[in-house]
CSV table of C-alpha atoms in Angstrom, one decimal:
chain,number,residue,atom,x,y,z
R,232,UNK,CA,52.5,-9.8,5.3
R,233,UNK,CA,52.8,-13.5,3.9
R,234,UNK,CA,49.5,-13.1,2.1
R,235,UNK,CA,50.5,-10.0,0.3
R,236,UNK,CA,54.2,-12.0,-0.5
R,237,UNK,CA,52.2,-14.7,-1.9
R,238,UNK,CA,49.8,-12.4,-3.9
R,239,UNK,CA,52.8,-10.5,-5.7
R,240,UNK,CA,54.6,-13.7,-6.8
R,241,UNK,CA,51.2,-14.6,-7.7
R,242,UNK,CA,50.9,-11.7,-9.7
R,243,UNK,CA,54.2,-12.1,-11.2
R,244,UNK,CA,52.9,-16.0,-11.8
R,245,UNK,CA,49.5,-15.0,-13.6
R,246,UNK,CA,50.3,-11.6,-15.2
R,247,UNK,CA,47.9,-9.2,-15.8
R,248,UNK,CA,44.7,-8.8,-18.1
R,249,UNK,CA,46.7,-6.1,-20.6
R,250,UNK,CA,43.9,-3.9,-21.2
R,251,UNK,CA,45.1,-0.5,-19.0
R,252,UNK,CA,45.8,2.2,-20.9
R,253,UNK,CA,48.4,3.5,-18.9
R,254,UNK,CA,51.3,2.4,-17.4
R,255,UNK,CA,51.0,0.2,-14.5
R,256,UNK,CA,53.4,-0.9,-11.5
R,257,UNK,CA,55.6,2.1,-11.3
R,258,UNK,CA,55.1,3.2,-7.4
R,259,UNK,CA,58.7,5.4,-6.9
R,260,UNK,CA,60.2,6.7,-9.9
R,261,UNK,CA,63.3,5.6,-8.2
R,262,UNK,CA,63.0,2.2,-9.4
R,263,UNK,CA,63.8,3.1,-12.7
R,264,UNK,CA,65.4,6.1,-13.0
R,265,UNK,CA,65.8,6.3,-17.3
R,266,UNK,CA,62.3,5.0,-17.8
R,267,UNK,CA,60.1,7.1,-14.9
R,268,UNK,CA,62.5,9.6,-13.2
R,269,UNK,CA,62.4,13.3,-14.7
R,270,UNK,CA,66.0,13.7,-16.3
R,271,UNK,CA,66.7,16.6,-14.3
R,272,UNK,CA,68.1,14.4,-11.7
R,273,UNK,CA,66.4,16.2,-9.0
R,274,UNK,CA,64.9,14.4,-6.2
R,275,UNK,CA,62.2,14.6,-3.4
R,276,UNK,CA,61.2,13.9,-0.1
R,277,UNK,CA,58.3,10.5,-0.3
R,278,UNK,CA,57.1,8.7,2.3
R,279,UNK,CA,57.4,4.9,1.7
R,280,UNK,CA,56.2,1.9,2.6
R,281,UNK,CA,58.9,-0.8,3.9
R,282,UNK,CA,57.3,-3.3,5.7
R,283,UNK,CA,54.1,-4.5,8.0
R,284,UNK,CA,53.6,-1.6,10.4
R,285,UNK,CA,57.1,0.5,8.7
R,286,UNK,CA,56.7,3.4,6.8
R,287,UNK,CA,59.9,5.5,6.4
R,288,UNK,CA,60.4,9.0,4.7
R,289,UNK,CA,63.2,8.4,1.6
R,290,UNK,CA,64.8,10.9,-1.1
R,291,UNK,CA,63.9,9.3,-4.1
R,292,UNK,CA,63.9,11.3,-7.8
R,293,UNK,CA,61.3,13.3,-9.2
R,294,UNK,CA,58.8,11.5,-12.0
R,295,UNK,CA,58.1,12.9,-15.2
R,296,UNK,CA,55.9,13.1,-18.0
R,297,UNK,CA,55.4,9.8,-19.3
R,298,UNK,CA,52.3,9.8,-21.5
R,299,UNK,CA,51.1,12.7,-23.5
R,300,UNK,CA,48.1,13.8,-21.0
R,301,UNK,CA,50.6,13.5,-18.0
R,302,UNK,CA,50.5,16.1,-15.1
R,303,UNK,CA,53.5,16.1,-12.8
R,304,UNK,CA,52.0,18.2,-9.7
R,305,UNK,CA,54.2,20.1,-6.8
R,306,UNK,CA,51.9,18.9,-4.2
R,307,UNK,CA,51.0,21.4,-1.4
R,308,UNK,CA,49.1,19.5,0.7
R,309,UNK,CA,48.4,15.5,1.5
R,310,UNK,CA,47.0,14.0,4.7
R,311,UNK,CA,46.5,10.6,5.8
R,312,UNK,CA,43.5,8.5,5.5
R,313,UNK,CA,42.3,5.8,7.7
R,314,UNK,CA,42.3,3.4,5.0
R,315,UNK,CA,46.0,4.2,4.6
R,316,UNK,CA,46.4,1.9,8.1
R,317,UNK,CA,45.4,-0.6,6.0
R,318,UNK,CA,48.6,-0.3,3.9
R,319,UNK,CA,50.6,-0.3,6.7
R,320,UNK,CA,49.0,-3.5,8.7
R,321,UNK,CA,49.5,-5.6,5.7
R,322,UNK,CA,46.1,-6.0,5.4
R,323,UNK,CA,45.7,-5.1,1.8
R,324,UNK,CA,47.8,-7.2,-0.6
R,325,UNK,CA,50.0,-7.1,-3.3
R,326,UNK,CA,52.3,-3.7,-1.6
R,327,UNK,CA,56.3,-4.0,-2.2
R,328,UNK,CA,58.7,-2.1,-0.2
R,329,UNK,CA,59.8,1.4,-1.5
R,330,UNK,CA,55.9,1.7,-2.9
R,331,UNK,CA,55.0,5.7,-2.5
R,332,UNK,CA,51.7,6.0,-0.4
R,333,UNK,CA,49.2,8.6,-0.1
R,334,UNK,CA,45.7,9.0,-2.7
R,335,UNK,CA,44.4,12.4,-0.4
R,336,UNK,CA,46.6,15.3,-2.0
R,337,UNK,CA,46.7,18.6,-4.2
R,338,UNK,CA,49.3,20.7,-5.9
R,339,UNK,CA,49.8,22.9,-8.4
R,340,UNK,CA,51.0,22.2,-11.7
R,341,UNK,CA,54.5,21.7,-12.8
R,342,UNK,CA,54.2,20.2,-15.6
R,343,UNK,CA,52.3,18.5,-18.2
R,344,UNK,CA,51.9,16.2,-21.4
R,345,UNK,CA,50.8,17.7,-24.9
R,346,UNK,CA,47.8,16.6,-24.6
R,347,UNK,CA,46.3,17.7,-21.5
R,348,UNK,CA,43.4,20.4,-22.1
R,349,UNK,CA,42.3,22.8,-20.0
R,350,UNK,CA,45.1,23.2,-17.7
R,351,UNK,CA,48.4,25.7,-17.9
R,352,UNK,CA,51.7,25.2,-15.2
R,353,UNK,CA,50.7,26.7,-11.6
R,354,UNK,CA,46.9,26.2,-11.7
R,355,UNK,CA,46.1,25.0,-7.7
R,356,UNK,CA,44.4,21.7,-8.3
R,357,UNK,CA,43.1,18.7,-6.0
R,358,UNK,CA,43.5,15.4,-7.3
R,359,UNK,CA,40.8,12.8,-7.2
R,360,UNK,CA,41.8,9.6,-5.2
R,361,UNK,CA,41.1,6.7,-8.3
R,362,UNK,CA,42.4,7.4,-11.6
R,363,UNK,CA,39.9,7.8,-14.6
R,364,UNK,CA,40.5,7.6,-18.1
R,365,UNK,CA,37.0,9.5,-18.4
R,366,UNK,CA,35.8,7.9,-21.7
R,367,UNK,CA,34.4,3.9,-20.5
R,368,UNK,CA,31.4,2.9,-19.7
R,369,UNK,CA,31.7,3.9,-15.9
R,370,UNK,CA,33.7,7.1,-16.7
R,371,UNK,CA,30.9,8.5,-18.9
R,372,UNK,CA,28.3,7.9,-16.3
R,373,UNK,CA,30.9,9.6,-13.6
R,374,UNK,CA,31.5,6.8,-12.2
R,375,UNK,CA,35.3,7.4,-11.9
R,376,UNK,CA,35.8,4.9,-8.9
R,377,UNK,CA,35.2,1.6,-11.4
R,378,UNK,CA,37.2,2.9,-14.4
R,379,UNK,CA,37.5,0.1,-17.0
R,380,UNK,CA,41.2,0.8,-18.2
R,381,UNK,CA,43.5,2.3,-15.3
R,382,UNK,CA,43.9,-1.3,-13.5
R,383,UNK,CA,44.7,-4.3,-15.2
R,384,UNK,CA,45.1,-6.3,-12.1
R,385,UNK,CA,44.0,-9.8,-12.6
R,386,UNK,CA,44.0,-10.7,-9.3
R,387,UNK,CA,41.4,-8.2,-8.3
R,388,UNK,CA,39.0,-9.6,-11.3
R,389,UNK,CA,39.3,-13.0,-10.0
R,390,UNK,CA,38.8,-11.9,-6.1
R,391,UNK,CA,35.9,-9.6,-7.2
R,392,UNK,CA,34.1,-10.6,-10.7
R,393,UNK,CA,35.5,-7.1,-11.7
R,394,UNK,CA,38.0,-4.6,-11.0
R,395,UNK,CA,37.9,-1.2,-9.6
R,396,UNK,CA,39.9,2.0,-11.1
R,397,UNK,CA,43.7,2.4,-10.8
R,398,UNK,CA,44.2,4.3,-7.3
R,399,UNK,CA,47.2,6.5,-5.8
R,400,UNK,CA,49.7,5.1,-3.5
R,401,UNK,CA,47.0,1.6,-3.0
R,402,UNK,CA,49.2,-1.1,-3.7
R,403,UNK,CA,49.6,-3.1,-6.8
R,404,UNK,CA,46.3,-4.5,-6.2
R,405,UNK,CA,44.7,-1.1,-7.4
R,406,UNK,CA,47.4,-1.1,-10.3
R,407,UNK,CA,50.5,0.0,-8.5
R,408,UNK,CA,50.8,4.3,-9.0
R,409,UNK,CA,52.7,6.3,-6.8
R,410,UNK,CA,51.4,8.2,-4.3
R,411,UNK,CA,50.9,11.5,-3.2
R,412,UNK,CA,52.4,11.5,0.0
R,413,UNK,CA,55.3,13.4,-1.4
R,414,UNK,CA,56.9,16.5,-2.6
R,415,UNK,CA,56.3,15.5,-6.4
R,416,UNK,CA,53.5,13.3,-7.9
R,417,UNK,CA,52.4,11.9,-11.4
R,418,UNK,CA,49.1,12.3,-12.5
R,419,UNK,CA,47.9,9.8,-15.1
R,420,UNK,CA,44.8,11.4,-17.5
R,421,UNK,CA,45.5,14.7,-15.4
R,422,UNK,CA,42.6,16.4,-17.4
R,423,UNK,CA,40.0,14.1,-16.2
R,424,UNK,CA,41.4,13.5,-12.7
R,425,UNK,CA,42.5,17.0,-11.5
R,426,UNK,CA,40.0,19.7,-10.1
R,427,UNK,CA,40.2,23.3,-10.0
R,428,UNK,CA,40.8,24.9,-6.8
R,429,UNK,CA,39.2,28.8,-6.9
R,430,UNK,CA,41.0,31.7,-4.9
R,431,UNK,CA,38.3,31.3,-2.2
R,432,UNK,CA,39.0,27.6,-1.1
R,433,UNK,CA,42.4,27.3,0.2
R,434,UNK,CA,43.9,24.3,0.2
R,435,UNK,CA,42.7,22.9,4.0
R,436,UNK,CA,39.8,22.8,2.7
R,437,UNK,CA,40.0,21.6,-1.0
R,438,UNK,CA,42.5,18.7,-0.1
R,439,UNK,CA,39.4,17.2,1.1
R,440,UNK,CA,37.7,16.9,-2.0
R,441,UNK,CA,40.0,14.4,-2.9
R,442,UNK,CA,38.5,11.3,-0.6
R,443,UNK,CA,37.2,12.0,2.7
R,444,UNK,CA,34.3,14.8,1.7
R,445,UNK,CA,33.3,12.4,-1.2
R,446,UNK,CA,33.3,9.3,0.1
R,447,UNK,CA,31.3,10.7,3.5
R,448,UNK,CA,29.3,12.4,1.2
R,449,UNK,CA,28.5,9.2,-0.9
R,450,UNK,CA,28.4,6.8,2.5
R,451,UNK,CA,25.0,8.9,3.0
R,452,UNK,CA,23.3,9.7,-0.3
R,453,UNK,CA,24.3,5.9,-1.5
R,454,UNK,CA,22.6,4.2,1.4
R,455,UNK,CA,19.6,6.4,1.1
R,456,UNK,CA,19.4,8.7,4.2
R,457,UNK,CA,16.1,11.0,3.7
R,458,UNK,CA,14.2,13.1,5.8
R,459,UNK,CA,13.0,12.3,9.2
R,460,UNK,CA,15.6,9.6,9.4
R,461,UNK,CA,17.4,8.7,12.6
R,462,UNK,CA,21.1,7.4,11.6
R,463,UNK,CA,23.7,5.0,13.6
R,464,UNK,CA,27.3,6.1,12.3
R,465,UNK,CA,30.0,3.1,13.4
R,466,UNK,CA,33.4,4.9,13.7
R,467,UNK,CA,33.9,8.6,15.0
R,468,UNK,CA,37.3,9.8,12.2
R,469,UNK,CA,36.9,12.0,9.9
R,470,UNK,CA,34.7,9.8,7.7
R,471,UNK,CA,32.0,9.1,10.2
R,472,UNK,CA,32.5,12.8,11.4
R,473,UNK,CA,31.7,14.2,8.0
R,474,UNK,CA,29.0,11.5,7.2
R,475,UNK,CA,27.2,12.5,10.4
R,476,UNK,CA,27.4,16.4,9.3
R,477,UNK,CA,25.9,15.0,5.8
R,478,UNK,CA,23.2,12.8,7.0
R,479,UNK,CA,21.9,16.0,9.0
R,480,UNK,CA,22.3,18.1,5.4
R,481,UNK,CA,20.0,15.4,3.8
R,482,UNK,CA,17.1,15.7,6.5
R,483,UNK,CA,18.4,13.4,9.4
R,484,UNK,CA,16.1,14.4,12.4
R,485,UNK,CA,18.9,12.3,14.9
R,486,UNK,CA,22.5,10.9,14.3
R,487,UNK,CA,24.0,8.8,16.8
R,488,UNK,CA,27.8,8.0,16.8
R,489,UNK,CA,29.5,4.9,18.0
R,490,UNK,CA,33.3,4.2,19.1
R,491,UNK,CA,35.0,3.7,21.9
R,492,UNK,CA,38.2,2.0,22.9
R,493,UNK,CA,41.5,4.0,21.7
R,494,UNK,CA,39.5,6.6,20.0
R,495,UNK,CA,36.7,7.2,22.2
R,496,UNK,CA,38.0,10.6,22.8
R,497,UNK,CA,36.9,11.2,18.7
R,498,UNK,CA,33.4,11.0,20.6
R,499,UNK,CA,34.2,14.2,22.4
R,500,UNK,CA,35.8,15.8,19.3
R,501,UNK,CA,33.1,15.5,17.3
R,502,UNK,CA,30.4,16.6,19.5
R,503,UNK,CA,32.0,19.9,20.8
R,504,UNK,CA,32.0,20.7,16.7
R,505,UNK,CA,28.3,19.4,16.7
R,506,UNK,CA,26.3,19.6,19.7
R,507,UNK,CA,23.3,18.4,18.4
R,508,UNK,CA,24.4,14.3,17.9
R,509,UNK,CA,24.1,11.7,20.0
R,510,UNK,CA,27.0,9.7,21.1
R,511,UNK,CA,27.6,6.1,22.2
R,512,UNK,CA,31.0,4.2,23.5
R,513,UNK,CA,30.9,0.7,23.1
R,514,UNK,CA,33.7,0.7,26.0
R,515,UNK,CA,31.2,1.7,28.4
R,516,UNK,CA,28.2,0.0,28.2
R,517,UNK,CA,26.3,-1.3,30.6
R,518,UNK,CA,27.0,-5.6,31.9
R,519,UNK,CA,25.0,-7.5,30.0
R,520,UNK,CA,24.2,-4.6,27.3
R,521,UNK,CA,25.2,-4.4,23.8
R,522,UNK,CA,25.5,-1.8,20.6
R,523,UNK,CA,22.5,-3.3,19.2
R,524,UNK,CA,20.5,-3.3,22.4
R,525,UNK,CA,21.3,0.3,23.6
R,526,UNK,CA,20.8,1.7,20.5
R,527,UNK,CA,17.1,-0.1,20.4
R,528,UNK,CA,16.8,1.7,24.0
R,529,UNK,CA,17.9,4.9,22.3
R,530,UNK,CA,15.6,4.4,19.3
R,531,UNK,CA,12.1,3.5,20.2
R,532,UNK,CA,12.7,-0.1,21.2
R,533,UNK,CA,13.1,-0.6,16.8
R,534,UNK,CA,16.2,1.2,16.0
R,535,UNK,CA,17.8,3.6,13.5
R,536,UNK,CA,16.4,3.7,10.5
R,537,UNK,CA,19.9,3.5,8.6
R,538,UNK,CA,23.7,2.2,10.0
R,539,UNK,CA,26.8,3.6,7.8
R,540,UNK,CA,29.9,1.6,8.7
R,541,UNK,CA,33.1,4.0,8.4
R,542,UNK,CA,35.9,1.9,10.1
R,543,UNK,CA,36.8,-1.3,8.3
R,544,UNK,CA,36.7,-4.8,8.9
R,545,UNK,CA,40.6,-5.2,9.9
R,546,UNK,CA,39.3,-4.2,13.7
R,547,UNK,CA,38.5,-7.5,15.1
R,548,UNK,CA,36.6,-6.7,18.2
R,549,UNK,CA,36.3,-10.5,19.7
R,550,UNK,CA,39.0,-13.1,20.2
R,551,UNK,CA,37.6,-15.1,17.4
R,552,UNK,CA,37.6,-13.2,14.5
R,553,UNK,CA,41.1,-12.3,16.2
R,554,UNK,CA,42.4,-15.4,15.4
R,555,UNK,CA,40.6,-16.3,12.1
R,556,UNK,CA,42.1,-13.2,11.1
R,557,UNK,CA,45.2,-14.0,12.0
R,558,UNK,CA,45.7,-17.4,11.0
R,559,UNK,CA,44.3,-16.5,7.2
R,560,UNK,CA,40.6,-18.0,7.8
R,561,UNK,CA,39.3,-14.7,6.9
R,562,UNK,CA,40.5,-11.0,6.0
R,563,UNK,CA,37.7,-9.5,7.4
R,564,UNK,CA,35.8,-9.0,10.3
R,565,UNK,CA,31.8,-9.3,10.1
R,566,UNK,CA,31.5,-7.9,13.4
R,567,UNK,CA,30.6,-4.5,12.7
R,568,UNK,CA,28.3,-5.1,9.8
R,569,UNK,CA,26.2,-7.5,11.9
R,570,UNK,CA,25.5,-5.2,14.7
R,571,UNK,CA,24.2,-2.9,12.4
R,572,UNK,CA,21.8,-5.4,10.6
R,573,UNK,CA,20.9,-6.4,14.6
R,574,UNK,CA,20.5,-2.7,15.6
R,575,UNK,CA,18.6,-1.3,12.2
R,576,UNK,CA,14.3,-1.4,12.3
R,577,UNK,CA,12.8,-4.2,10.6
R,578,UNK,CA,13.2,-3.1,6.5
R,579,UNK,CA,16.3,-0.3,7.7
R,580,UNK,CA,19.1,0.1,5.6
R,581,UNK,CA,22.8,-0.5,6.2
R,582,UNK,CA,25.6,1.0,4.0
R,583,UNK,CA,29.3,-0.1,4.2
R,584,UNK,CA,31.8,2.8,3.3
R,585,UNK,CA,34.9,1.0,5.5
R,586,UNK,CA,37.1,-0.7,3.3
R,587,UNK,CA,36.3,-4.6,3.4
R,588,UNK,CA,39.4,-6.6,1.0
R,589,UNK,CA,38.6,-10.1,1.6
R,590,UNK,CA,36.0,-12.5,3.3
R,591,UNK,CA,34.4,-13.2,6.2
R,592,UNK,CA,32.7,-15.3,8.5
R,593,UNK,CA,30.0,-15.8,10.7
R,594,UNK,CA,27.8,-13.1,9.1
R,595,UNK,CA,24.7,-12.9,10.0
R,596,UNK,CA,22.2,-13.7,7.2
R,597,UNK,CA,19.4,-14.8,9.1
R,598,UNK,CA,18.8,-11.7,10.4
R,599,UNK,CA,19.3,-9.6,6.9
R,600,UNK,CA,17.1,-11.7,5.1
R,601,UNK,CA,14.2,-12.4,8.1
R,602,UNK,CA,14.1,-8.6,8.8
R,603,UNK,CA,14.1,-7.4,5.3
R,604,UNK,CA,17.7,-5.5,6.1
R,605,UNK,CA,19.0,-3.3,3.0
R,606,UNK,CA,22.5,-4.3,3.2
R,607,UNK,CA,24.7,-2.7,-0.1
R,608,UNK,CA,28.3,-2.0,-0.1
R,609,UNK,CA,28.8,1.3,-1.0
R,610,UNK,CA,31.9,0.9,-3.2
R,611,UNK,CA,34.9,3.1,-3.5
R,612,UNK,CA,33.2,6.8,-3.8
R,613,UNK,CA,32.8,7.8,-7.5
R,614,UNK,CA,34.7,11.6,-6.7
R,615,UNK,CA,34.1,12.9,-10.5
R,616,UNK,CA,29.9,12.2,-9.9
R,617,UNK,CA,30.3,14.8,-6.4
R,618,UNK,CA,33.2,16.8,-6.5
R,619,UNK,CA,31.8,20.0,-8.3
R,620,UNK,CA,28.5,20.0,-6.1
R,621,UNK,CA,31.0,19.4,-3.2
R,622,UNK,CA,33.2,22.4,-3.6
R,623,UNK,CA,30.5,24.7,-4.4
R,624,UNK,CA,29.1,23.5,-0.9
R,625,UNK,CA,32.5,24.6,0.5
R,626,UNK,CA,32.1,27.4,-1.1
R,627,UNK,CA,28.6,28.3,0.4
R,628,UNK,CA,29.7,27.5,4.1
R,629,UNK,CA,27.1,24.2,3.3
R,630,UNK,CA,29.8,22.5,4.7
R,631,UNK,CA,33.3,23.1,6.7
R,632,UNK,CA,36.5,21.0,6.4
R,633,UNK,CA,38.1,22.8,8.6
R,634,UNK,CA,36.0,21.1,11.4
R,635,UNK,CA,37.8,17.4,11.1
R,636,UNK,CA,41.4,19.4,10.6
R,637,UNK,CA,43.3,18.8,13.6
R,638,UNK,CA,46.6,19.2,13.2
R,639,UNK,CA,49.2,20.6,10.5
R,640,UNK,CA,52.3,18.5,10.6
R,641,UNK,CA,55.7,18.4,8.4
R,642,UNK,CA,56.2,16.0,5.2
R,643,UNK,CA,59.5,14.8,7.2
R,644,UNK,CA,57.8,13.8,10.1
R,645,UNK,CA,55.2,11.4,8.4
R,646,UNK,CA,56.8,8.2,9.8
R,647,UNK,CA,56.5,9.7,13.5
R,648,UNK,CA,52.6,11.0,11.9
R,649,UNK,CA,51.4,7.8,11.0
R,650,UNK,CA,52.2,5.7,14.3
R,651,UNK,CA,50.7,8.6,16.6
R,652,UNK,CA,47.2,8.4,14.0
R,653,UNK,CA,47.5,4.8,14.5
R,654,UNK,CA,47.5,4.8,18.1
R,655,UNK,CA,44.8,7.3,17.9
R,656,UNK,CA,46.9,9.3,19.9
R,657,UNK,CA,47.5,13.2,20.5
R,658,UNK,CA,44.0,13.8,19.7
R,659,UNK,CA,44.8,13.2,15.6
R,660,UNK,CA,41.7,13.5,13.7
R,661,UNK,CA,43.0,14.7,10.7
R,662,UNK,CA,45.7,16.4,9.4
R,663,UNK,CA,47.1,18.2,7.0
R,664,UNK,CA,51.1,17.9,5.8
R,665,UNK,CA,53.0,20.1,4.7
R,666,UNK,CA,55.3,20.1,1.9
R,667,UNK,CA,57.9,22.6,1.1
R,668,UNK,CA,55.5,24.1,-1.6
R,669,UNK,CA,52.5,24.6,0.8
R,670,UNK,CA,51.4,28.0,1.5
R,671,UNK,CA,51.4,29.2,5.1
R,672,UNK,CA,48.4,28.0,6.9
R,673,UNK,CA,44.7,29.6,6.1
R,674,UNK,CA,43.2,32.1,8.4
R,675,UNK,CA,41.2,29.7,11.4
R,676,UNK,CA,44.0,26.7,10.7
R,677,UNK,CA,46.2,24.8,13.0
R,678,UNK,CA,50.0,25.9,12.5
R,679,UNK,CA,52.7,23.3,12.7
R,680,UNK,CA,52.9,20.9,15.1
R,681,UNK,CA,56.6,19.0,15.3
R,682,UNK,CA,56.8,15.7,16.7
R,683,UNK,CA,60.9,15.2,16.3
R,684,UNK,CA,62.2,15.0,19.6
């Protein structure tokens, strides 16, 4: 909480570079209400973040159409993302209370600038989590995620050597947009960032497209899994859920998943939807046994061929990087990302898809450079590259959202929401909320779950 202080007065100190191309810093229309807030006065239901580990659904006012190729969606459907426990730890910098969360969401259109193209009011649409102007250098090449013009944060060039894209409801850090977790939601370069949903993909199923199925889809094809392979998945949610399904679809001949602690039951989960991987809890090995050495037991003494990290490195697992963590000596664990260099063969390949903000220590580069370990983050998922291949996958049964859906639950609940997915609790995988513009719940769906006592 003190680091992200200190990064927004930095912020405020330093300025930004000035070379966005669309407006940045305006996270709740309520903030200002002449120069954001549609003029109609009406408001909405948004859930906000308040504080380290306080979110808190608000009324705040509608937005409006700011810039000509504006979209201002009704959204139908949102869900929350493990990455969006990040937000609420503190553990990403630069938020300020009142900022709207949420980058998983679709809608339908309400609205929209003069010069959006291709688009008319009530076309079903899922938005892409980063915000494209889709004319750069990155844009061009589909890389949507690293967008030259939708961030200007200069703290983020300075941290990184470069920026990524502008991101929904991710903090200033990411250039400070409202999210979607809400009943309204502006859509910056809506013709570039806004997908088509058909008839036949309802919208527990196209949400998706929007983060999880891309970035899952991305963890595996970006770290090169390929036939025959056998791959070690850290982290049983819906990302390392779906990247197992996907590493099977690119010619995995064995996927084994690792977890334990609070969400070893996500073992269980998974497995009942796909009987064929391999499990392994971490809270129940062996004395004297390890991740790396089990899965060398599992895997012909050598290993997997290729780890994919899907949990993050805000998860200290020892007291050390507890406390290094805590008292600022790091922001991130290496933990994680060293058992999988350990645990890979000689010349294997490890991808990291958990989000990572910071630095670490004690990472183990003896190990990565002696063995010949592939080690290559694989960077906030460029959706616009994957999300037409993606959907027609949907659309061929090639793949199933509906197998990570666990619950539906009520936009008024989200506060209550978010503290039972970050206990792990109720057996949350993933969920979709509902808005007072959703449609009722598609044929083979969870209905409503209320947690409101």
């Amino acid at each position: 909480m003190a680091m992200s202080q200190s990064a927004n007065v930095l912020e405020k100190a330093i300025g930004h570079t000035g070379d966005a191309t669309t407006e940045q810093n305006e996270t709740n229309p309520g903030r200002d209400r002449e120069k954001y807030a549609d003029p109609s006065g009406e408001k909405m239901k948004a859930l906000v973040w308040m504080g380290k580990n306080d979110v808190q659904v608000v009324e705040t006012h509608k937005p409006k159409v700011i810039e000509d190729r504006d979209v201002i969606l009704k959204v139908t459907g949102s869900t929350i993302c493990g990455s969006d426990l990040h937000l609420l730890h503190g553990a990403v910098v630069e938020m300020q209370k009142g900022d709207i969360l949420g980058h998983e969401f679709c809608g339908k259109i309400d609205s929209m600038g003069p010069g959006v193209k291709g688009f008319k009011e009530g076309d079903r649409v899922v938005a892409s989590f980063q915000i494209a102007c889709g004319e750069c250098f990155y844009c061009q090449k589909k890389l949507s995620s690293q967008c030259e013009r939708t961030n200007d944060n200069k703290i983020e060039n300075i941290m990184y050597g470069g920026r990524t894209a502008g991101m929904f409801g991710y903090s200033h850090f990411t250039g400070g947009f409202a999210g979607g977790q809400a009943e309204y939601v502006r859509v910056p370069y809506g013709d570039v960032n806004l997908l088509k949903l058909p008839d036949d993909v309802p919208d527990e199923q196209g949400l998706f497209l929007s983060d999880v199925i891309s970035t899952s889809w991305n963890c595996v094809v970006d770290t090169g899994v390929s036939e025959g392979d056998v791959v070690a998945v850290w982290g049983a949610g819906p990302i390392g859920q779906m990247a197992a399904e996907m590493s099977f679809t690119n010619g995995a001949s064995r996927v084994i998943l690792i977890d334990g602690g609070a969400g070893a039951w996500r073992l269980d989960f998974v497995k009942e939807r796909m009987p064929k991987i391999e499990t392994l809890n971490f809270s129940n090995l062996p004395k004297g046994e390890s991740v790396t050495s089990e899965l060398k037991k599992m895997v012909d003494g050598r290993g997997p061929d290729v780890a994919l990290e899907c949990v993050a490195g805000e998860y200290a697992k020892g007291w050390g990087h507890y406390f290094e963590m805590m008292l600022g000596m790091e922001t991130d664990t290496s933990e994680i990302v060293n058992e999988m260099i350990t645990s890979v063969r000689n010349f294997g390949k490890c991808g990291i898809t958990g989000v990572y903000v910071g630095f670490t220590n004690h990472f183990n580069i003896g190990s990565l450079m002696e063995r010949g370990i592939k080690l290559m983050g694989n960077g906030q998922a460029p959706v616009h590259l994957y999300w037409e291949k993606l959907l027609k996958m949907i659309q061929e049964g090639k793949t199933n959202p509906y197998q990570m859906l666990s619950h539906r639950v009520l936009m008024e609940e989200m506060d209550l929401v978010y503290d039972i997915f970050d206990k792990r609790g109720e057996n949350m995988q993933k969920v979709f909320v509902q808005t007072k513009f959703s449609d009722p719940p598609a044929p083979g769906t969870p209905e409503v779950t209320s947690f409101r006592k």
